[in-house]
Short mmCIF file of C-alpha atoms in Angstrom, two decimals:
data_model
loop_
_atom_site.label_atom_id
_atom_site.label_comp_id
_atom_site.label_asym_id
_atom_site.label_seq_id
_atom_site.Cartn_x
_atom_site.Cartn_y
_atom_site.Cartn_z
CA MET A 1416 -43.29 76.04 44.98
CA SER A 1417 -46.02 78.06 46.59
CA GLU A 1418 -44.94 79.08 50.19
CA LYS A 1419 -48.26 77.98 52.59
CA ASN A 1420 -48.31 77.71 56.64
CA ILE A 1421 -49.77 75.02 57.71
CA SER A 1422 -50.07 74.56 61.91
CA LEU A 1423 -48.43 71.71 63.87
CA THR A 1424 -48.45 69.65 67.67
CA LEU A 1425 -45.12 68.94 69.29
CA ARG A 1426 -44.36 67.21 71.14
CA VAL A 1427 -40.39 67.96 71.81
CA TRP A 1428 -38.37 65.57 74.28
CA ARG A 1429 -37.76 68.20 77.35
CA GLN A 1430 -35.48 67.50 80.04
CA ALA A 1431 -32.97 70.02 81.68
CA GLY A 1432 -29.75 68.45 82.72
CA PRO A 1433 -27.72 65.22 82.13
CA HIS A 1434 -29.48 63.38 85.54
CA VAL A 1435 -33.40 64.82 84.94
CA LYS A 1436 -35.92 62.92 84.38
CA GLY A 1437 -37.21 64.56 81.21
CA GLN A 1438 -40.55 64.25 79.45
CA LEU A 1439 -42.15 64.38 76.83
CA ILE A 1440 -44.72 68.08 76.13
CA THR A 1441 -46.50 69.68 73.06
CA TYR A 1442 -46.05 72.47 72.17
CA HIS A 1443 -48.77 73.97 68.43
CA LEU A 1444 -47.23 76.66 67.02
CA ASP A 1445 -49.56 77.82 63.71
CA ASP A 1446 -48.35 79.95 60.67
CA VAL A 1447 -45.29 77.78 60.40
CA SER A 1448 -43.80 79.24 56.69
CA THR A 1449 -43.43 74.89 54.97
CA ASP A 1450 -40.65 77.59 53.61
CA MET A 1451 -38.83 77.07 56.55
CA SER A 1452 -36.44 74.46 57.39
CA PHE A 1453 -37.34 72.04 60.71
CA LEU A 1454 -34.35 73.57 63.28
CA GLU A 1455 -36.44 76.92 61.53
CA MET A 1456 -39.61 76.16 63.11
CA ILE A 1457 -37.67 75.18 66.65
CA ASP A 1458 -35.76 78.23 66.30
CA VAL A 1459 -39.50 80.53 65.63
CA LEU A 1460 -41.28 78.45 68.61
CA ASN A 1461 -37.65 79.68 70.33
CA GLU A 1462 -38.59 82.70 69.71
CA LYS A 1463 -41.55 82.41 71.53
CA LEU A 1464 -40.96 80.70 74.37
CA THR A 1465 -38.02 82.98 75.14
CA LEU A 1466 -40.73 85.24 74.91
CA ARG A 1467 -43.38 84.02 77.54
CA ASP A 1468 -39.97 83.00 80.38
CA GLU A 1469 -39.37 79.87 79.57
CA ASP A 1470 -36.47 77.96 78.09
CA PRO A 1471 -36.03 77.71 75.27
CA ILE A 1472 -35.33 73.64 73.86
CA ALA A 1473 -31.46 73.67 73.49
CA PHE A 1474 -30.88 71.50 70.17
CA ASP A 1475 -27.36 70.92 67.71
CA HIS A 1476 -27.19 72.63 64.97
CA ASP A 1477 -24.04 74.96 63.22
CA CYS A 1478 -23.43 75.18 59.46
CA ARG A 1479 -27.03 74.28 57.84
CA GLU A 1480 -26.44 72.80 55.23
CA GLY A 1481 -25.95 69.48 54.98
CA ILE A 1482 -22.06 69.23 55.93
CA CYS A 1483 -21.02 69.58 59.19
CA GLY A 1484 -22.80 66.79 61.57
CA MET A 1485 -23.52 68.69 64.22
CA CYS A 1486 -27.52 69.11 64.11
CA GLY A 1487 -30.00 66.06 64.46
CA ALA A 1488 -32.22 64.56 66.66
CA VAL A 1489 -35.46 62.07 65.88
CA VAL A 1490 -38.66 62.57 64.62
CA ASP A 1491 -41.67 61.03 64.21
CA GLY A 1492 -39.42 58.15 65.05
CA GLN A 1493 -37.04 58.59 62.53
CA VAL A 1494 -33.54 59.79 62.61
CA HIS A 1495 -33.55 63.38 60.95
CA GLY A 1496 -36.56 62.99 59.91
CA PRO A 1497 -38.68 61.00 56.44
CA GLU A 1498 -36.41 62.23 54.43
CA THR A 1499 -33.29 59.68 53.01
CA ALA A 1500 -29.86 61.43 52.66
CA THR A 1501 -31.16 64.72 54.39
CA THR A 1502 -29.76 66.52 58.12
CA LEU A 1503 -31.70 68.17 60.20
CA CYS A 1504 -31.16 71.30 58.92
CA GLN A 1505 -32.12 70.16 55.36
CA LEU A 1506 -35.44 68.53 56.07
CA HIS A 1507 -38.08 71.08 54.83
CA MET A 1508 -41.73 72.23 56.60
CA ARG A 1509 -43.67 71.34 53.54
CA HIS A 1510 -42.35 67.37 53.99
CA PHE A 1511 -44.99 67.31 56.70
CA THR A 1512 -49.06 68.62 56.05
CA ASP A 1513 -51.07 70.63 58.27
CA GLY A 1514 -51.96 69.27 62.26
CA ASP A 1515 -50.08 67.24 61.53
CA THR A 1516 -48.54 65.97 65.45
CA ILE A 1517 -44.63 65.63 65.40
CA ILE A 1518 -43.20 63.37 68.52
CA VAL A 1519 -39.13 65.62 68.42
CA GLU A 1520 -36.44 63.08 70.18
CA PRO A 1521 -33.18 63.13 70.89
CA PHE A 1522 -30.70 60.59 69.86
CA ARG A 1523 -31.11 57.64 72.48
CA SER A 1524 -28.50 54.77 73.25
CA ARG A 1525 -26.04 54.60 76.40
CA ALA A 1526 -23.20 55.52 74.51
CA PHE A 1527 -24.81 59.07 74.37
CA PRO A 1528 -25.63 60.81 77.02
CA ILE A 1529 -27.91 62.85 77.53
CA ILE A 1530 -26.97 66.89 78.38
CA LYS A 1531 -30.14 69.44 77.97
CA ASP A 1532 -33.01 68.62 75.74
CA LEU A 1533 -31.91 67.82 72.18
CA VAL A 1534 -28.05 68.45 72.08
CA VAL A 1535 -26.29 64.40 73.72
CA ASP A 1536 -23.29 64.07 74.42
CA ARG A 1537 -21.33 62.79 71.63
CA SER A 1538 -17.32 62.64 72.13
CA GLY A 1539 -17.00 59.34 71.95
CA LEU A 1540 -17.52 59.19 68.18
CA ASP A 1541 -14.18 61.12 68.37
CA LYS A 1542 -13.30 58.29 71.19
CA ILE A 1543 -12.95 55.69 68.79
CA ILE A 1544 -11.60 58.05 66.02
CA GLN A 1545 -8.27 58.80 68.56
CA ALA A 1546 -8.26 55.17 69.65
CA GLY A 1547 -7.18 54.53 65.48
CA GLY A 1548 -9.15 57.39 62.71
CA TYR A 1549 -6.45 58.27 62.55
CA ILE A 1550 -1.88 57.43 60.61
CA SER A 1551 0.84 58.45 62.61
CA ALA A 1552 4.00 58.54 59.93
CA SER A 1553 4.99 61.43 59.33
CA THR A 1554 4.51 62.19 55.67
CA GLY A 1555 6.14 65.61 54.39
CA GLY A 1556 5.18 67.88 52.87
CA SER A 1557 2.13 67.26 50.09
CA THR A 1558 3.47 64.66 47.35
CA ASP A 1559 2.77 65.78 43.98
CA ALA A 1560 -0.18 64.33 41.97
CA ASN A 1561 -0.07 61.02 40.62
CA ALA A 1562 3.24 60.76 41.99
CA MET A 1563 1.16 57.82 44.33
CA PRO A 1564 -1.10 55.94 42.27
CA ILE A 1565 -4.24 54.70 42.93
CA PRO A 1566 -7.06 53.85 41.33
CA THR A 1567 -9.60 55.42 40.83
CA GLN A 1568 -12.16 52.82 41.58
CA THR A 1569 -9.79 52.41 45.49
CA ALA A 1570 -9.98 56.15 45.33
CA GLU A 1571 -13.69 56.47 44.87
CA GLU A 1572 -14.49 53.69 48.38
CA ALA A 1573 -12.28 55.11 50.07
CA MET A 1574 -13.47 58.48 49.47
CA ASP A 1575 -17.82 57.14 50.07
CA ALA A 1576 -16.54 56.23 53.80
CA ALA A 1577 -15.41 60.03 54.17
CA ALA A 1578 -17.82 61.56 53.33
CA CYS A 1579 -19.40 60.64 57.19
CA ILE A 1580 -20.54 63.70 58.66
CA GLY A 1581 -19.96 62.24 61.90
CA CYS A 1582 -23.48 62.69 62.95
CA GLY A 1583 -24.33 59.98 64.58
CA ALA A 1584 -27.80 59.14 62.82
CA CYS A 1585 -26.06 55.46 62.76
CA VAL A 1586 -26.01 55.23 66.69
CA ALA A 1587 -29.28 56.48 66.92
CA SER A 1588 -31.50 54.44 64.20
CA CYS A 1589 -29.48 50.84 65.21
CA PRO A 1590 -32.37 49.23 66.97
CA ASN A 1591 -29.30 48.09 69.25
CA ALA A 1592 -27.53 51.56 69.38
CA SER A 1593 -23.74 50.07 67.71
CA ALA A 1594 -20.83 52.24 66.17
CA MET A 1595 -20.63 49.59 63.20
CA LEU A 1596 -21.03 52.29 60.57
CA PHE A 1597 -18.73 54.97 61.38
CA ALA A 1598 -16.15 52.86 62.98
CA GLY A 1599 -16.43 51.01 60.31
CA ALA A 1600 -16.38 53.87 57.63
CA LYS A 1601 -13.13 54.81 59.50
CA VAL A 1602 -10.79 51.67 59.33
CA SER A 1603 -12.41 51.64 55.25
CA GLN A 1604 -11.49 54.16 54.43
CA LEU A 1605 -7.73 53.60 55.33
CA ALA A 1606 -7.28 50.34 54.78
CA LEU A 1607 -8.15 51.29 51.49
CA LEU A 1608 -5.19 53.35 50.61
CA PRO A 1609 -1.63 52.98 51.49
CA GLN A 1610 -1.22 55.55 53.97
CA GLY A 1611 -3.46 53.53 56.21
CA LYS A 1612 -1.60 50.14 55.29
CA ALA A 1613 1.41 50.65 57.82
CA GLU A 1614 -1.00 51.02 61.72
CA ARG A 1615 -4.34 48.56 60.29
CA GLU A 1616 -3.83 45.88 62.82
CA LYS A 1617 -3.50 48.14 65.23
CA ARG A 1618 -6.09 50.52 63.92
CA VAL A 1619 -9.10 48.23 63.80
CA TRP A 1620 -8.18 46.33 66.69
CA SER A 1621 -7.73 49.25 68.72
CA ILE A 1622 -11.31 50.60 66.97
CA VAL A 1623 -13.58 47.57 67.79
CA HIS A 1624 -12.04 47.23 71.81
CA LYS A 1625 -13.23 51.61 72.13
CA MET A 1626 -16.23 51.43 71.04
CA ASP A 1627 -17.31 48.32 72.24
CA GLU A 1628 -15.59 49.14 75.66
CA LEU A 1629 -18.31 52.80 75.28
CA GLY A 1630 -20.90 50.96 74.87
CA PHE A 1631 -22.31 50.33 71.57
CA GLY A 1632 -24.19 47.67 70.62
CA ASN A 1633 -23.13 45.13 68.35
CA CYS A 1634 -24.36 45.15 65.03
CA SER A 1635 -26.83 42.55 63.75
CA ASN A 1636 -27.39 43.47 60.25
CA GLU A 1637 -30.37 45.63 60.72
CA ARG A 1638 -29.32 48.39 57.58
CA GLU A 1639 -31.07 51.01 59.51
CA CYS A 1640 -27.89 53.16 60.00
CA GLU A 1641 -27.66 53.09 55.54
CA ALA A 1642 -30.74 53.74 55.29
CA THR A 1643 -30.83 56.50 57.91
CA CYS A 1644 -26.88 58.28 56.73
CA PRO A 1645 -27.02 61.40 55.64
CA LYS A 1646 -24.30 60.66 53.27
CA GLU A 1647 -25.77 57.35 52.15
CA ILE A 1648 -22.38 55.10 53.24
CA SER A 1649 -22.61 51.31 52.68
CA ILE A 1650 -22.74 48.54 54.66
CA SER A 1651 -19.51 46.89 52.60
CA HIS A 1652 -17.12 49.16 55.17
CA ILE A 1653 -18.55 47.31 57.77
CA ALA A 1654 -18.07 45.04 55.95
CA ARG A 1655 -14.59 45.51 55.50
CA PHE A 1656 -14.22 45.77 59.29
CA ASN A 1657 -15.55 42.87 59.98
CA ARG A 1658 -12.54 41.43 56.78
CA GLU A 1659 -9.86 43.84 58.29
CA PHE A 1660 -10.44 42.37 62.25
CA THR A 1661 -10.33 39.36 61.12
CA ARG A 1662 -7.37 39.35 59.15
CA ALA A 1663 -5.97 41.26 61.91
CA ALA A 1664 -6.73 38.64 64.91
CA PHE A 1665 -4.81 36.20 62.81
CA VAL A 1666 -1.65 38.73 61.14
CA SER A 1667 -1.25 40.57 64.28
CA ARG A 1668 2.73 40.52 65.70
CA GLU A 1669 0.71 41.11 69.35
CA LYS A 1670 0.16 38.12 71.41
CA MET B 467 -3.43 32.77 74.19
CA SER B 468 -4.71 36.59 74.98
CA TRP B 469 -5.11 37.69 71.14
CA THR B 470 -7.45 34.63 70.86
CA VAL B 471 -9.73 34.69 74.19
CA ARG B 472 -10.01 39.01 73.18
CA MET B 473 -10.78 38.35 69.14
CA LEU B 474 -13.96 35.83 71.08
CA ASN B 475 -14.71 38.51 73.48
CA SER B 476 -15.20 40.88 71.25
CA SER B 477 -18.93 42.21 69.78
CA ILE B 478 -17.02 40.47 65.80
CA GLY B 479 -15.91 37.88 67.31
CA ARG B 480 -18.76 37.30 69.08
CA LYS B 481 -21.36 37.74 66.06
CA GLN B 482 -18.28 35.87 63.89
CA ILE B 483 -18.95 32.68 66.54
CA MET B 484 -22.39 32.87 65.49
CA ALA B 485 -22.80 33.60 62.25
CA VAL B 486 -19.55 30.63 61.57
CA THR B 487 -22.73 28.59 63.55
CA GLY B 488 -24.98 29.54 62.02
CA LEU B 489 -23.62 28.59 58.56
CA ALA B 490 -22.76 25.11 59.75
CA PHE B 491 -26.55 24.62 61.10
CA CYS B 492 -27.71 25.20 57.80
CA LEU B 493 -25.53 22.11 56.01
CA PHE B 494 -27.12 20.22 59.12
CA LEU B 495 -29.99 21.90 58.06
CA THR B 496 -29.80 20.69 54.16
CA THR B 497 -28.29 17.32 55.10
CA HIS B 498 -31.23 16.21 58.09
CA LEU B 499 -34.55 17.03 54.89
CA ILE B 500 -32.81 15.54 52.56
CA GLY B 501 -33.01 12.83 55.21
CA ASN B 502 -37.15 13.42 56.33
CA LEU B 503 -37.79 14.06 52.32
CA PHE B 504 -36.82 9.48 52.80
CA ILE B 505 -40.38 9.38 54.23
CA TYR B 506 -42.27 9.86 50.54
CA ALA B 507 -40.53 6.88 50.29
CA GLY B 508 -42.57 4.58 51.91
CA GLU B 509 -42.21 4.07 55.97
CA ASP B 510 -39.38 0.85 55.51
CA ALA B 511 -36.80 3.25 52.74
CA PHE B 512 -37.56 5.69 55.99
CA ASN B 513 -36.35 3.26 58.41
CA SER B 514 -33.55 2.08 56.58
CA TYR B 515 -32.20 5.56 56.12
CA VAL B 516 -32.16 6.15 59.96
CA GLU B 517 -30.29 2.32 59.98
CA HIS B 518 -27.45 3.50 57.67
CA LEU B 519 -27.11 6.98 59.96
CA HIS B 520 -26.51 4.38 62.27
CA SER B 521 -24.52 2.50 61.13
CA LEU B 522 -22.27 5.25 60.77
CA GLY B 523 -21.02 4.34 64.22
CA PRO B 524 -18.41 7.25 65.60
CA LEU B 525 -18.82 8.98 63.08
CA ILE B 526 -22.84 10.39 63.98
CA HIS B 527 -21.66 10.31 68.05
CA ILE B 528 -18.90 13.08 66.60
CA ALA B 529 -21.52 15.26 64.57
CA GLU B 530 -23.56 14.70 67.68
CA MET B 531 -20.89 15.88 69.19
CA GLY B 532 -20.23 19.10 67.33
CA LEU B 533 -23.12 20.34 66.47
CA ALA B 534 -24.27 20.86 70.38
CA PHE B 535 -21.00 22.44 70.98
CA PHE B 536 -21.94 24.99 68.36
CA ALA B 537 -25.34 25.20 69.09
CA LEU B 538 -23.79 26.03 73.46
CA LEU B 539 -21.10 28.30 71.46
CA HIS B 540 -24.63 29.78 69.27
CA VAL B 541 -26.94 30.15 72.02
CA SER B 542 -24.35 32.08 74.39
CA ASN B 543 -23.37 33.79 72.59
CA ALA B 544 -26.74 35.26 71.73
CA ILE B 545 -27.18 36.08 74.98
CA VAL B 546 -24.40 37.84 75.35
CA LEU B 547 -25.68 39.82 72.75
CA ILE B 548 -28.77 40.36 73.67
CA ILE B 549 -27.63 41.72 76.74
CA ARG B 550 -25.31 43.95 75.58
CA ASN B 551 -27.21 45.37 72.75
CA ARG B 552 -30.71 46.28 75.16
CA LEU B 553 -27.82 48.53 77.69
CA SER B 554 -26.94 50.41 74.69
CA ARG B 555 -30.32 51.46 74.65
CA PRO B 556 -31.74 52.28 78.51
CA THR B 557 -34.54 54.41 77.05
CA ARG B 558 -36.43 53.50 74.34
CA TYR B 559 -38.06 56.36 71.54
CA ALA B 560 -41.81 57.03 72.46
CA LYS B 561 -41.91 56.06 68.83
CA TYR B 562 -39.05 54.56 66.09
CA LYS B 563 -40.08 54.05 63.02
CA SER B 564 -37.79 51.62 60.69
CA THR B 565 -36.31 53.37 57.71
CA GLY B 566 -36.14 51.04 55.42
CA GLY B 567 -33.06 48.96 56.49
CA ARG B 568 -34.47 46.26 58.63
CA THR B 569 -36.92 43.55 58.14
CA LEU B 570 -39.57 41.75 60.33
CA ALA B 571 -37.04 38.92 59.93
CA SER B 572 -34.41 40.77 60.56
CA ALA B 573 -36.19 42.08 63.58
CA THR B 574 -37.67 39.01 64.99
CA MET B 575 -34.35 36.78 66.45
CA PRO B 576 -34.17 36.92 68.89
CA TYR B 577 -37.64 35.66 69.21
CA THR B 578 -37.07 32.87 66.03
CA GLY B 579 -34.74 31.61 68.02
CA SER B 580 -36.09 31.64 70.90
CA LEU B 581 -38.77 29.04 69.59
CA ILE B 582 -35.88 27.26 67.89
CA LEU B 583 -34.74 26.35 70.61
CA ILE B 584 -37.64 25.40 72.47
CA PHE B 585 -38.21 23.32 69.59
CA LEU B 586 -35.24 21.79 69.66
CA ILE B 587 -35.39 20.34 73.42
CA PHE B 588 -39.15 19.37 72.62
CA HIS B 589 -38.18 17.32 69.57
CA LEU B 590 -34.95 15.71 70.63
CA LEU B 591 -36.82 14.88 73.66
CA THR B 592 -40.43 13.04 71.75
CA LEU B 593 -38.02 11.43 69.21
CA LYS B 594 -33.99 11.36 69.65
CA PHE B 595 -34.78 10.82 74.00
CA ALA B 596 -37.95 8.49 73.34
CA ASP B 597 -38.66 5.29 74.30
CA HIS B 598 -37.29 3.13 70.70
CA THR B 599 -37.61 -0.47 72.76
CA ASP B 600 -40.09 -1.56 70.32
CA LYS B 601 -40.77 0.99 67.80
CA THR B 602 -38.67 3.02 64.76
CA VAL B 603 -38.00 5.95 64.35
CA TYR B 604 -40.72 5.97 61.45
CA ASP B 605 -43.69 5.04 64.04
CA LEU B 606 -42.93 8.30 66.78
CA LEU B 607 -42.76 10.24 63.69
CA ALA B 608 -45.99 9.46 63.16
CA GLN B 609 -47.89 9.06 66.00
CA SER B 610 -46.77 12.36 66.72
CA LEU B 611 -47.85 14.07 64.15
CA ALA B 612 -50.93 12.49 63.54
CA ASN B 613 -52.04 14.65 66.48
CA PRO B 614 -53.70 17.78 64.56
CA ILE B 615 -52.11 20.17 66.89
CA TYR B 616 -48.24 19.00 67.32
CA ALA B 617 -48.59 19.36 63.55
CA GLY B 618 -49.44 22.40 64.63
CA PHE B 619 -46.88 23.80 66.38
CA TYR B 620 -44.58 22.33 64.76
CA ILE B 621 -44.83 24.19 61.54
CA LEU B 622 -44.92 26.69 63.41
CA PHE B 623 -41.99 26.34 64.52
CA ILE B 624 -40.89 25.24 60.92
CA VAL B 625 -41.82 29.54 59.73
CA ALA B 626 -39.55 30.02 62.63
CA VAL B 627 -36.84 28.49 60.68
CA GLY B 628 -37.73 30.24 57.68
CA PHE B 629 -37.43 33.90 58.80
CA HIS B 630 -34.72 32.78 61.38
CA VAL B 631 -32.96 31.82 58.43
CA PHE B 632 -33.30 33.97 55.92
CA HIS B 633 -31.78 37.25 57.83
CA GLY B 634 -29.68 34.31 58.78
CA VAL B 635 -28.00 33.82 55.73
CA TRP B 636 -26.73 37.02 54.17
CA SER B 637 -26.15 38.84 57.39
CA ALA B 638 -23.51 35.78 58.50
CA PHE B 639 -21.87 36.72 55.28
CA GLN B 640 -21.44 40.54 56.06
CA THR B 641 -20.06 39.33 59.21
CA ILE B 642 -17.71 37.73 58.31
CA GLY B 643 -17.20 40.31 55.90
CA LEU B 644 -18.11 38.52 52.66
CA ASN B 645 -19.77 41.36 51.34
CA HIS B 646 -18.78 42.01 46.81
CA PRO B 647 -20.72 43.69 44.45
CA LYS B 648 -21.34 40.71 41.96
CA TYR B 649 -22.03 38.14 44.59
CA THR B 650 -24.62 39.65 48.39
CA PRO B 651 -26.91 40.18 46.17
CA LEU B 652 -26.85 35.94 44.59
CA ILE B 653 -26.56 35.54 48.52
CA ARG B 654 -29.77 37.97 49.17
CA VAL B 655 -31.69 35.13 47.09
CA ALA B 656 -29.66 31.93 47.57
CA GLY B 657 -30.99 33.23 51.33
CA ILE B 658 -33.99 33.43 50.68
CA LEU B 659 -34.01 30.64 48.03
CA PHE B 660 -32.72 28.93 51.06
CA SER B 661 -35.76 29.64 53.80
CA LEU B 662 -38.54 29.08 51.44
CA VAL B 663 -37.22 25.70 50.49
CA ILE B 664 -36.48 24.82 54.28
CA THR B 665 -39.60 25.71 54.86
CA ALA B 666 -41.25 24.46 52.50
CA GLY B 667 -39.84 20.45 53.04
CA PHE B 668 -39.66 20.16 56.34
CA ALA B 669 -43.22 21.79 57.44
CA SER B 670 -45.04 18.96 53.97
CA ILE B 671 -44.65 16.92 56.00
CA PRO B 672 -46.66 16.97 59.02
CA LEU B 673 -49.16 18.25 56.10
CA THR B 674 -49.39 15.06 54.21
CA ILE B 675 -49.42 12.94 57.27
CA VAL B 676 -52.86 15.66 59.46
CA LEU B 677 -53.83 15.28 55.84
CA LYS B 678 -54.54 11.24 54.78
#
């Protein structure tokens, strides 16, 4: 692919701190190489801002290869940008055309308060994991391969759910800011495997109540999460989550 | 009892109430449509259907009370869920674009639901609780639907029901947890067909009367 340069108008959400009012600020950027990633484009803009003695745009990022779940912003109304199965760091400028105006906003949810500019506090997702996204059985050393028989289909399904990188795109894209895909993927992954079965009732019960307590919204099956998820996690895991919840309500010994 | 209260007050519990009551309303819509279609067999056949229905006595009252109770559950939970959903994103996006998940029907559930509630109240006042002393149900129906404005509104509300059901059916199955690679595509198609049949069936009646 031949490299070319484009000019862009960016309207970026700038907010100095958690309790300050923010607004969209317009920046013009020329000579943007189409081979750059979206984050590299912001790096270039930030260098210019720094040279002008302005505060650079704060944004989260880490691996920049689409596997860590640290980056993320809403690009022109779409979480992680217009490409499917892509994190923001893997979105390249070749998907934009010369003269485009791009609106860049942080993930918006009551459960994800803004720290600065495009950086939000996603520790709510960690709290959901702390509520039940683990097994507490002492498993000892690793068992021999195939000592614990698990059908391939089941192992694959659990792995599909475990592919979640916890980026929070599901919450940000959900019209109700619900964390059902994130929580559902964890519940589903553990419910499918024998190690997770021991605490399945307690787990789903605690996770649902934690999710509600943190102020995440309710799922109305709009399927935006599935469409946005960089790891393409299916809403069939949300259905399993719903099933697990009903099962726990009736089967659990808790009164 | 505490586990039931905690279950029913949780996000998933409330949505499952929405799902179960919603599916019950789909059954009601089916029987209601079958009954209404007696109108095509003539005035006598329609009035005779109404009489047979009323002759069920206590059964019909139990069914009515059940429907009223379900409506109360469906609407009250909808209000709680909509408020909680709005609160979960206090600042809206300056620009929001669908990535392809939502449909017009799924995005308008609170609005079509509100329209249905308004229509339901109006519908009960003009037919069920109207003065029946010297008029049959057929008379009341023919009289109200002969007014093109009323008939137009009736059709508009039926379309709202169609949209609501279009998303509602498969969504209810998903919320209850009934999702399977084999059956979910069938449920989706069945939901769409059901919404089309309901819309066409109910809307055909005022159309026939107005165009007569």
